[in-house]
Amino acid sequence: RRAELDARAADRPETVARALEVYAQARLVQCEGDPSTGTWTVSHEALARAWERLRKWLDAGREDRALHEQLAAAAKQWEAVGRRAELLWRGTLLRELVRWRELYDDVLTPTERSFADASSVSERRRRRGNALVFSVLALALGGLAARSMVRERRATERAQSAYDRLATLTEAARGDAVERAFAAAHALRRDDPS
C-alpha cells in the first residue's frame, strides 16, 4: 500500500513517488486507484526474481498482508455499524494481531488502530470478568466444602455420643445382671443346707 511506503519513507516522499513512477513506466508495478493513495502491486515476476530483498519481503509478508487485509475489512465493518463490541476480535485472531502490531503498527489507519485497541481492551475486560467469575465459584465451592465438613464432623460427634451412651447402658445392664446373678447364687447357697 502507498500509505506503507509513505510511512516508511516519510522524510523522502518524492523519492518514493519517483521510484514508483519509474517502476510503473517499466510495467513492473501497477497502481489500483489514485497513485498518491492507491494500492501498488508487483505486476512482473522479473522484479521479484531480480530483487532478492523484495522477494524475501514478499514471501515473508504474505501472511502479514493477509492479516492486515482482514483487519482493514473488520475495522471498516466495525466503524460502519457503529463500533459494535460483538465485532471486535478476541482469542487467537487477537493474539496474532498483537504480534503483528509489534512489527507493523505504524501502517495502521486511525480506524484500524481504534479497532485493534478496542479489541485488546475488550479482551482484557473479558479476562478480568472470567477471573472474577472463577474466583466467586471457587469461594462458593470452598464454602460448600467447609459446610459439608462441619456437617460430617457433627454427625460423627453425634454417632460417637450415641455409641458412648449405648456402651455405658450396656455396661450398666451387664453390671446389674452380674450382681443379680451373684445375689441369686448367694441366696441359693444360703437356702441350700447341703
Short mmCIF file of C-alpha atoms in Angstrom, two decimals:
data_model
loop_
_atom_site.label_atom_id
_atom_site.label_comp_id
_atom_site.label_asym_id
_atom_site.label_seq_id
_atom_site.Cartn_x
_atom_site.Cartn_y
_atom_site.Cartn_z
CA ARG A 1 0.00 0.00 0.00
CA ARG A 2 1.09 3.50 -0.76
CA ALA A 3 0.48 4.51 2.86
CA GLU A 4 3.01 1.89 3.97
CA LEU A 5 5.61 3.25 1.58
CA ASP A 6 4.94 6.81 2.65
CA ALA A 7 5.15 5.82 6.33
CA ARG A 8 8.49 4.06 5.80
CA ALA A 9 9.93 6.93 3.79
CA ALA A 10 8.21 9.89 5.44
CA ASP A 11 11.30 12.04 5.20
CA ARG A 12 11.63 11.48 1.43
CA PRO A 13 8.16 11.19 -0.19
CA GLU A 14 9.39 12.49 -3.52
CA THR A 15 11.85 9.55 -3.70
CA VAL A 16 9.03 7.06 -3.18
CA ALA A 17 6.87 8.79 -5.80
CA ARG A 18 9.73 8.85 -8.34
CA ALA A 19 10.64 5.17 -7.71
CA LEU A 20 7.03 4.09 -8.18
CA GLU A 21 6.78 6.16 -11.35
CA VAL A 22 9.90 4.52 -12.82
CA TYR A 23 8.68 1.02 -11.93
CA ALA A 24 5.22 1.78 -13.32
CA GLN A 25 6.68 3.04 -16.64
CA ALA A 26 8.66 -0.21 -16.89
CA ARG A 27 5.42 -2.10 -16.16
CA LEU A 28 6.97 -3.77 -13.09
CA VAL A 29 4.33 -2.36 -10.72
CA GLN A 30 0.84 -1.04 -11.22
CA CYS A 31 -1.45 1.08 -9.15
CA GLU A 32 -5.07 0.44 -8.31
CA GLY A 33 -6.71 3.82 -7.88
CA ASP A 34 -5.06 7.19 -7.38
CA PRO A 35 -1.21 6.90 -7.40
CA SER A 36 -0.93 9.02 -4.26
CA THR A 37 -3.36 6.91 -2.20
CA GLY A 38 -3.94 3.68 -4.14
CA THR A 39 -2.56 0.18 -3.71
CA TRP A 40 0.57 -0.69 -5.67
CA THR A 41 1.18 -4.29 -6.70
CA VAL A 42 4.12 -6.04 -8.30
CA SER A 43 2.96 -6.87 -11.81
CA HIS A 44 6.02 -8.62 -13.16
CA GLU A 45 7.78 -11.60 -11.60
CA ALA A 46 11.10 -10.39 -13.02
CA LEU A 47 11.16 -7.68 -10.37
CA ALA A 48 10.77 -10.19 -7.54
CA ARG A 49 13.33 -12.58 -9.10
CA ALA A 50 15.94 -9.91 -9.68
CA TRP A 51 15.44 -8.07 -6.39
CA GLU A 52 16.25 -10.64 -3.71
CA ARG A 53 15.34 -8.36 -0.83
CA LEU A 54 11.94 -7.67 -2.37
CA ARG A 55 11.39 -11.39 -2.91
CA LYS A 56 12.12 -12.07 0.77
CA TRP A 57 9.76 -9.27 1.77
CA LEU A 58 7.05 -10.66 -0.48
CA ASP A 59 7.49 -14.20 0.82
CA ALA A 60 7.62 -13.16 4.47
CA GLY A 61 4.85 -10.64 4.13
CA ARG A 62 2.10 -12.76 2.56
CA GLU A 63 0.60 -13.82 5.90
CA ASP A 64 1.13 -10.37 7.35
CA ARG A 65 -0.59 -8.74 4.37
CA ALA A 66 -3.47 -11.18 4.63
CA LEU A 67 -3.89 -10.35 8.31
CA HIS A 68 -3.74 -6.63 7.55
CA GLU A 69 -6.37 -7.00 4.82
CA GLN A 70 -8.56 -8.93 7.25
CA LEU A 71 -8.01 -6.24 9.87
CA ALA A 72 -8.84 -3.46 7.40
CA ALA A 73 -12.11 -5.17 6.42
CA ALA A 74 -13.07 -5.88 10.03
CA ALA A 75 -12.27 -2.32 11.15
CA LYS A 76 -14.24 -0.87 8.25
CA GLN A 77 -17.28 -3.02 9.07
CA TRP A 78 -16.94 -2.22 12.80
CA GLU A 79 -16.89 1.50 12.03
CA ALA A 80 -19.79 1.21 9.57
CA VAL A 81 -22.15 -0.40 12.12
CA GLY A 82 -21.38 1.97 14.97
CA ARG A 83 -18.42 0.20 16.60
CA ARG A 84 -20.42 -2.71 18.00
CA ALA A 85 -18.49 -4.73 20.57
CA GLU A 86 -19.51 -8.12 19.17
CA LEU A 87 -17.43 -7.41 16.04
CA LEU A 88 -14.19 -6.97 17.99
CA TRP A 89 -11.51 -9.62 17.70
CA ARG A 90 -10.53 -11.92 20.53
CA GLY A 91 -8.72 -15.19 21.13
CA THR A 92 -6.25 -16.47 18.54
CA LEU A 93 -7.01 -13.78 15.99
CA LEU A 94 -6.40 -11.03 18.55
CA ARG A 95 -3.12 -12.67 19.65
CA GLU A 96 -2.00 -12.70 16.01
CA LEU A 97 -2.96 -9.03 15.69
CA VAL A 98 -0.98 -8.10 18.81
CA ARG A 99 2.08 -9.90 17.41
CA TRP A 100 1.57 -8.24 14.02
CA ARG A 101 1.27 -4.77 15.57
CA GLU A 102 4.71 -5.12 17.13
CA LEU A 103 6.10 -5.08 13.59
CA TYR A 104 3.62 -3.01 11.61
CA ASP A 105 1.73 -0.70 13.95
CA ASP A 106 2.96 2.32 12.03
CA VAL A 107 0.98 1.34 8.90
CA LEU A 108 -2.42 1.21 10.59
CA THR A 109 -5.08 3.72 9.71
CA PRO A 110 -6.76 5.51 12.62
CA THR A 111 -9.84 3.26 12.27
CA GLU A 112 -7.70 0.10 12.22
CA ARG A 113 -5.77 1.30 15.26
CA SER A 114 -9.01 2.12 17.12
CA PHE A 115 -10.41 -1.31 16.24
CA ALA A 116 -7.23 -3.07 17.42
CA ASP A 117 -7.12 -1.05 20.64
CA ALA A 118 -10.81 -1.66 21.35
CA SER A 119 -10.32 -5.39 20.72
CA SER A 120 -7.43 -5.51 23.21
CA VAL A 121 -9.37 -3.58 25.85
CA SER A 122 -12.42 -5.79 25.37
CA GLU A 123 -10.31 -8.93 25.73
CA ARG A 124 -8.71 -7.64 28.95
CA ARG A 125 -12.18 -6.86 30.37
CA ARG A 126 -13.45 -10.30 29.35
CA ARG A 127 -10.50 -11.97 31.05
CA ARG A 128 -10.98 -9.95 34.22
CA GLY A 129 -14.67 -10.86 34.20
CA ASN A 130 -13.81 -14.54 33.76
CA ALA A 131 -11.28 -14.34 36.58
CA LEU A 132 -13.92 -12.77 38.83
CA VAL A 133 -16.46 -15.47 37.96
CA PHE A 134 -13.92 -18.22 38.63
CA SER A 135 -12.96 -16.60 41.95
CA VAL A 136 -16.59 -16.40 43.06
CA LEU A 137 -17.14 -20.02 42.04
CA ALA A 138 -14.03 -21.12 43.92
CA LEU A 139 -15.21 -19.28 47.05
CA ALA A 140 -18.68 -20.79 46.76
CA LEU A 141 -17.30 -24.30 46.31
CA GLY A 142 -14.92 -23.74 49.22
CA GLY A 143 -17.84 -22.63 51.39
CA LEU A 144 -19.90 -25.66 50.41
CA ALA A 145 -16.97 -27.96 51.15
CA ALA A 146 -16.43 -26.36 54.56
CA ARG A 147 -20.15 -26.62 55.36
CA SER A 148 -20.13 -30.27 54.34
CA MET A 149 -17.09 -30.95 56.53
CA VAL A 150 -18.79 -29.27 59.54
CA ARG A 151 -21.93 -31.35 58.99
CA GLU A 152 -19.89 -34.52 58.69
CA ARG A 153 -17.96 -33.70 61.87
CA ARG A 154 -21.22 -33.02 63.75
CA ALA A 155 -22.76 -36.27 62.51
CA THR A 156 -19.63 -38.16 63.58
CA GLU A 157 -19.77 -36.50 67.02
CA ARG A 158 -23.47 -37.41 67.39
CA ALA A 159 -22.78 -41.01 66.37
CA GLN A 160 -19.87 -41.22 68.81
CA SER A 161 -22.03 -39.76 71.58
CA ALA A 162 -24.81 -42.28 70.88
CA TYR A 163 -22.26 -45.12 70.84
CA ASP A 164 -20.81 -43.95 74.17
CA ARG A 165 -24.29 -43.80 75.77
CA LEU A 166 -25.12 -47.26 74.44
CA ALA A 167 -21.84 -48.64 75.75
CA THR A 168 -22.50 -47.09 79.15
CA LEU A 169 -26.02 -48.53 79.26
CA THR A 170 -24.78 -51.94 78.13
CA GLU A 171 -22.07 -51.92 80.76
CA ALA A 172 -24.57 -50.86 83.43
CA ALA A 173 -27.03 -53.51 82.34
CA ARG A 174 -24.29 -56.12 82.29
CA GLY A 175 -23.11 -54.99 85.71
CA ASP A 176 -26.66 -55.20 87.13
CA ALA A 177 -27.14 -58.65 85.59
CA VAL A 178 -23.91 -59.94 87.10
CA GLU A 179 -24.78 -58.54 90.52
CA ARG A 180 -28.26 -60.10 90.38
CA ALA A 181 -26.74 -63.43 89.31
CA PHE A 182 -24.30 -63.35 92.24
CA ALA A 183 -27.08 -62.34 94.61
CA ALA A 184 -29.27 -65.17 93.35
CA ALA A 185 -26.43 -67.68 93.64
CA HIS A 186 -25.64 -66.49 97.14
CA ALA A 187 -29.33 -66.73 98.08
CA LEU A 188 -29.47 -70.31 96.77
CA ARG A 189 -26.41 -71.26 98.78
CA ARG A 190 -27.89 -69.84 101.88
CA ASP A 191 -31.13 -71.67 101.36
CA ASP A 192 -29.48 -74.97 100.41
CA PRO A 193 -28.24 -76.71 103.56
CA SER A 194 -26.01 -79.19 101.75
#
